[in-house]
PDB file of C-alpha atoms in Angstrom:
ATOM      1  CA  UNK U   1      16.724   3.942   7.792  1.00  0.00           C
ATOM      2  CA  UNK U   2      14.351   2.548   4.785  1.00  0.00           C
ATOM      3  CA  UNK U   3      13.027  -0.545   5.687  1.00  0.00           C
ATOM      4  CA  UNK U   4      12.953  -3.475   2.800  1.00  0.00           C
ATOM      5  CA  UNK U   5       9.969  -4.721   1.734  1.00  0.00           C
ATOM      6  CA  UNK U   6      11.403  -7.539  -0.311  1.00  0.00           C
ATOM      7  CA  UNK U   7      14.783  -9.427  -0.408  1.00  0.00           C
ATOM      8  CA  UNK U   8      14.649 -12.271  -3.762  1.00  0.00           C
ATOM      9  CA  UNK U   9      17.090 -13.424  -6.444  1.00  0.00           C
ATOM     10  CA  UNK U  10      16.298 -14.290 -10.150  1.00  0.00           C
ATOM     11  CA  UNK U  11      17.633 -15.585 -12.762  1.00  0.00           C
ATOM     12  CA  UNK U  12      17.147 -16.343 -16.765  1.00  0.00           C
ATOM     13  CA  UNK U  13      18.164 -19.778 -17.596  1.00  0.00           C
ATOM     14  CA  UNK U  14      20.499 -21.003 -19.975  1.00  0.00           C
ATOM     15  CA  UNK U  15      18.920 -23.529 -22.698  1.00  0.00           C
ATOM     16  CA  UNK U  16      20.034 -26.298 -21.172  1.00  0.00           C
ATOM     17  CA  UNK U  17      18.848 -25.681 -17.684  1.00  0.00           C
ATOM     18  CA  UNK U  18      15.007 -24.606 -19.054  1.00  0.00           C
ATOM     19  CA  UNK U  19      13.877 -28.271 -17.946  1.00  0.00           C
ATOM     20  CA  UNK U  20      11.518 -29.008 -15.031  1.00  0.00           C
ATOM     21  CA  UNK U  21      14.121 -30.828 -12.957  1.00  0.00           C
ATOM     22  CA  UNK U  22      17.192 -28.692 -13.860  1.00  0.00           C
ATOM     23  CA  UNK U  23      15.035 -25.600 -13.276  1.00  0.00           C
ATOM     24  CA  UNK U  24      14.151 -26.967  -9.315  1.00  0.00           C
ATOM     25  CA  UNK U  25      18.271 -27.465  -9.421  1.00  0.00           C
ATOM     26  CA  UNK U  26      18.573 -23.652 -10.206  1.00  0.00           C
ATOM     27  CA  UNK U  27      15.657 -22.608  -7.848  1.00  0.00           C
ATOM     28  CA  UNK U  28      17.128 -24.190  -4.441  1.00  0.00           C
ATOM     29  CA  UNK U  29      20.476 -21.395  -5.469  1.00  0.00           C
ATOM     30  CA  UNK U  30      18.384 -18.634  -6.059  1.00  0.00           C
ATOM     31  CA  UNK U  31      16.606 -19.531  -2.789  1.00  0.00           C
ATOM     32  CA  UNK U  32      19.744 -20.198  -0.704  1.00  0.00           C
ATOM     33  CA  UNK U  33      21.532 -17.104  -1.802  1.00  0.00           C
ATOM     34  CA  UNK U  34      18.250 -15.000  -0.705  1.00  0.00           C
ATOM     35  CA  UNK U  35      18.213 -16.862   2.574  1.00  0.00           C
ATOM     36  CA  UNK U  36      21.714 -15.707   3.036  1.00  0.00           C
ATOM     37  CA  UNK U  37      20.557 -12.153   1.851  1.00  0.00           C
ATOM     38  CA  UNK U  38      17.785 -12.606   4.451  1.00  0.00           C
ATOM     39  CA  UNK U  39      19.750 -13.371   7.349  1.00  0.00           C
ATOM     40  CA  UNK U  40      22.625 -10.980   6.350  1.00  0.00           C
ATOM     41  CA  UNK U  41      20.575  -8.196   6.783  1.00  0.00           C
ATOM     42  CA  UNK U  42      18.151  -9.255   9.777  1.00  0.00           C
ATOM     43  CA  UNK U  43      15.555 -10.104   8.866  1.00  0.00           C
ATOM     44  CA  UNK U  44      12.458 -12.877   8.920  1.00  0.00           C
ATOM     45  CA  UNK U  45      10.096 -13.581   5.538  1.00  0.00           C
ATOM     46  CA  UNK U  46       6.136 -13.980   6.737  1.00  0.00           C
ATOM     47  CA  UNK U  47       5.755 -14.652   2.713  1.00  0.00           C
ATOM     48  CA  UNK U  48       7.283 -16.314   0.258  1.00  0.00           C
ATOM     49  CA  UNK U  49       6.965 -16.293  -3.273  1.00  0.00           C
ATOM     50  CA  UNK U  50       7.885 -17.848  -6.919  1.00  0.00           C
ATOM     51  CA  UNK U  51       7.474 -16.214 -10.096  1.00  0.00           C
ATOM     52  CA  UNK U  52       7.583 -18.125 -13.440  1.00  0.00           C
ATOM     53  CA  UNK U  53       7.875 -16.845 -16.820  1.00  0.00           C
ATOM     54  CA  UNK U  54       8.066 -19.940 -19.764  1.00  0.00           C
ATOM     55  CA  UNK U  55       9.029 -20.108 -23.099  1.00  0.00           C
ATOM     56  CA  UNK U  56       5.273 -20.204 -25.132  1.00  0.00           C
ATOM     57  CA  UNK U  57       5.116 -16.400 -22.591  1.00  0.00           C
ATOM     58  CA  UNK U  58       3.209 -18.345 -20.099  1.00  0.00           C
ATOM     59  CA  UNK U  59       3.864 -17.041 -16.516  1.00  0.00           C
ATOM     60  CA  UNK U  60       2.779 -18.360 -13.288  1.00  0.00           C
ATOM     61  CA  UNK U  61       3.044 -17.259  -9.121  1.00  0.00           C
ATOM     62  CA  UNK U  62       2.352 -18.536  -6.385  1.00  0.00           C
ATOM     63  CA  UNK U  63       3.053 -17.555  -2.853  1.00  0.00           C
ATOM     64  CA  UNK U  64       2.253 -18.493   0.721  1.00  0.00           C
ATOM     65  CA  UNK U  65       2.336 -16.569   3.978  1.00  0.00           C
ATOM     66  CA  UNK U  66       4.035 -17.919   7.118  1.00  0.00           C
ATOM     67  CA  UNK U  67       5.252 -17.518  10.688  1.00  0.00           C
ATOM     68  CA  UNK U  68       8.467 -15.645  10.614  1.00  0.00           C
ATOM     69  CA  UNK U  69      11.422 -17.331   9.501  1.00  0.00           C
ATOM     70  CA  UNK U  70      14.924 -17.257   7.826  1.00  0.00           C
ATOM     71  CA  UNK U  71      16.181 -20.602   7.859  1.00  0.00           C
ATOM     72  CA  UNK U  72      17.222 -22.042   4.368  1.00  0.00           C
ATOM     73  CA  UNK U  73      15.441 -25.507   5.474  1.00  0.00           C
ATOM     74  CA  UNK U  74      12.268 -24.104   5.488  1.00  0.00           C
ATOM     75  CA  UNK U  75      12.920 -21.835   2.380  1.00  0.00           C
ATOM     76  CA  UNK U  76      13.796 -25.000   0.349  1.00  0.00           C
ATOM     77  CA  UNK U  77      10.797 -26.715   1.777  1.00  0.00           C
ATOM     78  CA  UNK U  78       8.582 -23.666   0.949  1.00  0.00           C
ATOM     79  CA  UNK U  79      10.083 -23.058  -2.864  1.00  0.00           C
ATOM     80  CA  UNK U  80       9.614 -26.578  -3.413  1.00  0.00           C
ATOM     81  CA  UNK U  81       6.147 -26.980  -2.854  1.00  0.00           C
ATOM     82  CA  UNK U  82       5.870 -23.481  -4.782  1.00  0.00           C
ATOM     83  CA  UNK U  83       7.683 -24.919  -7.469  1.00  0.00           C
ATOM     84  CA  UNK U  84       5.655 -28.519  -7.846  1.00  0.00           C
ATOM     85  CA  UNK U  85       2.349 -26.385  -8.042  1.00  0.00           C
ATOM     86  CA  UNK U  86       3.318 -24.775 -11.548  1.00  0.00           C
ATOM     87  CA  UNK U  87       0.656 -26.205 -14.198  1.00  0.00           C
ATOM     88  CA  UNK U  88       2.849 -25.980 -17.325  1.00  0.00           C
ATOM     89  CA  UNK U  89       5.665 -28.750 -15.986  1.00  0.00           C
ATOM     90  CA  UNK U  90       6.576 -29.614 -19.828  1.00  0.00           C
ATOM     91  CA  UNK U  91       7.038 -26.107 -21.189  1.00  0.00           C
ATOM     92  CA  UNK U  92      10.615 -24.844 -21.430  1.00  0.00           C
ATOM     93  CA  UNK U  93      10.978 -22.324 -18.299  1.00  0.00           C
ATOM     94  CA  UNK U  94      12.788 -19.322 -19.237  1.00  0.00           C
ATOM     95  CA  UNK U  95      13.100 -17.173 -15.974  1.00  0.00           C
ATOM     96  CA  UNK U  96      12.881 -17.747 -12.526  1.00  0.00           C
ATOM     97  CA  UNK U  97      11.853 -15.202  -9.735  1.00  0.00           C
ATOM     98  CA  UNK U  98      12.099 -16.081  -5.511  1.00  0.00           C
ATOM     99  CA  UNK U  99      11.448 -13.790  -3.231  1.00  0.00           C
ATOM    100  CA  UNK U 100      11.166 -13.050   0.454  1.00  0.00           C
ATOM    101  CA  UNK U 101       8.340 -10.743   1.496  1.00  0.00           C
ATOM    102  CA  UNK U 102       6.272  -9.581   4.757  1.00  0.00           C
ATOM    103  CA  UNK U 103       9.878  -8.558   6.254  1.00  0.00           C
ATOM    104  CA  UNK U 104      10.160  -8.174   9.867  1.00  0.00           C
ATOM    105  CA  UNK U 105      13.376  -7.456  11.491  1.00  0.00           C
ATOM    106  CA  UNK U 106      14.776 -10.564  13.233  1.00  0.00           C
ATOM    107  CA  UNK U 107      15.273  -9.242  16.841  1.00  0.00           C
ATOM    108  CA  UNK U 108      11.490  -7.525  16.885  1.00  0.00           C
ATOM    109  CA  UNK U 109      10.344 -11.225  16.529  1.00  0.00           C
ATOM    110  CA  UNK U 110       9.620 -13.502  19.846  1.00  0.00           C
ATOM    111  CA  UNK U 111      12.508 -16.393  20.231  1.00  0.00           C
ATOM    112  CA  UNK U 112      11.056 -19.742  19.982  1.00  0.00           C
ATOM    113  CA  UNK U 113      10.508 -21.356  23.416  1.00  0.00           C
ATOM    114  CA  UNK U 114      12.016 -24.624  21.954  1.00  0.00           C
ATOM    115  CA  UNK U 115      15.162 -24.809  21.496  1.00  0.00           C
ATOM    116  CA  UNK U 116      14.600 -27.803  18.691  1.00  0.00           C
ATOM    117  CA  UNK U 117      12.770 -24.607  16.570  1.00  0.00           C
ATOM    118  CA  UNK U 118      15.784 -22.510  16.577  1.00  0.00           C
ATOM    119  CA  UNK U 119      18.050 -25.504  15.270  1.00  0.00           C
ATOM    120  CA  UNK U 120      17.633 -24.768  12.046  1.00  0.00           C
ATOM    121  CA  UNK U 121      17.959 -21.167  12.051  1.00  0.00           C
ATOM    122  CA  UNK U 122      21.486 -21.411  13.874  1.00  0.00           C
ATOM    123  CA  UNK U 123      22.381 -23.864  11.574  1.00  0.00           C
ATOM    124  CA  UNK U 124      21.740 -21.908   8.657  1.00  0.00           C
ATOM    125  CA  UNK U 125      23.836 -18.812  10.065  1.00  0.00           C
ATOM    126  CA  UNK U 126      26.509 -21.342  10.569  1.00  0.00           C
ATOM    127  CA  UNK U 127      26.507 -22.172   7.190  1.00  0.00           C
ATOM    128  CA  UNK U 128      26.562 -18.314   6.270  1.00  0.00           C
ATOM    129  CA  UNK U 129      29.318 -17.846   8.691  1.00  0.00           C
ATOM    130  CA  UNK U 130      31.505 -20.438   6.443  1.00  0.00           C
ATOM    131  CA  UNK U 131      30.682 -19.357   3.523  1.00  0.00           C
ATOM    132  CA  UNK U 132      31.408 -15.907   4.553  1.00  0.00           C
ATOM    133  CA  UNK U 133      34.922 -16.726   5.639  1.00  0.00           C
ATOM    134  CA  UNK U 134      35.862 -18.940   2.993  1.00  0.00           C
ATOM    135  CA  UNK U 135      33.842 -17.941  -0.072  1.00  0.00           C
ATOM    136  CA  UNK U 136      30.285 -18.137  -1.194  1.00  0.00           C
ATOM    137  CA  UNK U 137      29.031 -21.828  -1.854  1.00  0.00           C
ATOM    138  CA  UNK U 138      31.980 -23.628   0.276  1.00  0.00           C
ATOM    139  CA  UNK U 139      28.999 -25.406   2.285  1.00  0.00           C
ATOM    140  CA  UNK U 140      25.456 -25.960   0.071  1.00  0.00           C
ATOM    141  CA  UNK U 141      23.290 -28.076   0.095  1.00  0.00           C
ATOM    142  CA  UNK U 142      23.246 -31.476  -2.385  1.00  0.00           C
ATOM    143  CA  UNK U 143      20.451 -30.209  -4.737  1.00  0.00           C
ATOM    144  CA  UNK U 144      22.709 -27.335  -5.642  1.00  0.00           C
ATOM    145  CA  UNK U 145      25.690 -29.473  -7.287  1.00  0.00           C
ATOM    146  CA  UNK U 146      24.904 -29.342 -10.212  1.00  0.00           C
ATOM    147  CA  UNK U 147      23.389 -25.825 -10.286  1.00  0.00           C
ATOM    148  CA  UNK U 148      26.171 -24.194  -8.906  1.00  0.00           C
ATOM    149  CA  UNK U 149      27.537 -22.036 -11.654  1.00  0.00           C
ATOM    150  CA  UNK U 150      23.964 -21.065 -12.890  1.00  0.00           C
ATOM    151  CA  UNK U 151      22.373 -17.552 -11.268  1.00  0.00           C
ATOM    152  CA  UNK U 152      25.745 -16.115 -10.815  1.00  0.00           C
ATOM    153  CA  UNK U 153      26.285 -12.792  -8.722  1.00  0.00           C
ATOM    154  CA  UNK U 154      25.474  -9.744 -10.227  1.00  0.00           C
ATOM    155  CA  UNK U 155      25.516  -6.080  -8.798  1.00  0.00           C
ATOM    156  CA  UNK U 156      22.045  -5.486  -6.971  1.00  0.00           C
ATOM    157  CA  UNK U 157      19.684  -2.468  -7.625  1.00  0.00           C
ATOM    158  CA  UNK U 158      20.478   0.612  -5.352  1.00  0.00           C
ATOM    159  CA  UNK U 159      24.310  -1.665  -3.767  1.00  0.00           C
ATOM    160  CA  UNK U 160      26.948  -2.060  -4.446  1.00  0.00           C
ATOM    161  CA  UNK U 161      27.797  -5.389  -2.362  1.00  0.00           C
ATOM    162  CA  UNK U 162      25.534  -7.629  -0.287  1.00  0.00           C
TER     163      UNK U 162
END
């Protein structure tokens, strides 16, 4: 079997969502459906990163590297602080790019000895296991509200269905 060397959602945005703050809405669903993606199909991100492409063809990334995780806490954490180190934060943003990178399969990786540090990755998969049985975005989180038509699915490169 191929192993993945990336798993990431993006997205061009809709005039009315190129602000700063509607933007951030649209990031935290891009980055929740790739933690799903993530988890889904075993794995743990050691990087992260955020691609920007603005209106005045401006583009900025960022990424950071990390202990293995898949929780969508930490994403949202991570993609946040991605997102508030952009330098253009008044230019119109016209496409958005998250990814997971640095993939290593989820059972190769050590279990935390601390049960508090696996919290949030079992709560996450309990959120996925919802959302599996019921539909995609029955359980989200609150930054997502308003953002929850934007980045809708599409068919992925080389699947059919995630």
């Amino acid at each position: 079997a191929l192993k993945r060397s990336t798993i990431g959602h993006s997205h061009v945005l809709a005039p009315i969502w190129r602000t700063y703050e509607k933007a951030w809405q649209v990031l935290q669903k891009l980055t929740h459906k790739a933690g799903q993606r993530l988890r889904r199909e075993g794995y743990m991100a050691t990087h992260t990163s955020l691609a920007i492409q603005y209106m005045g063809h401006q583009h900025f990334f960022d990424h950071v590297r990390s202990l293995p995780y898949s929780d969508t806490a930490n994403a949202l954490s991570i993609s946040r602080r991605l997102f508030e180190r952009q330098p253009y934060r008044m230019e119109p943003i016209l496409h958005l790019a998250f990814s997971f990178g640095g993939l290593v399969k989820s059972n190769a990786c050590p279990q935390n000895l601390f049960a508090e540090l696996e919290r949030p990755v079992r709560l996450s998969e309990a959120l996925d296991s919802v959302n599996d049985k019921y539909g995609r975005d029955t359980i989200f989180t609150a930054g997502m509200l308003n953002a929850k038509s934007t980045a809708p699915d599409r068919i992925p490169f080389g699947k059919v269905r995630y």
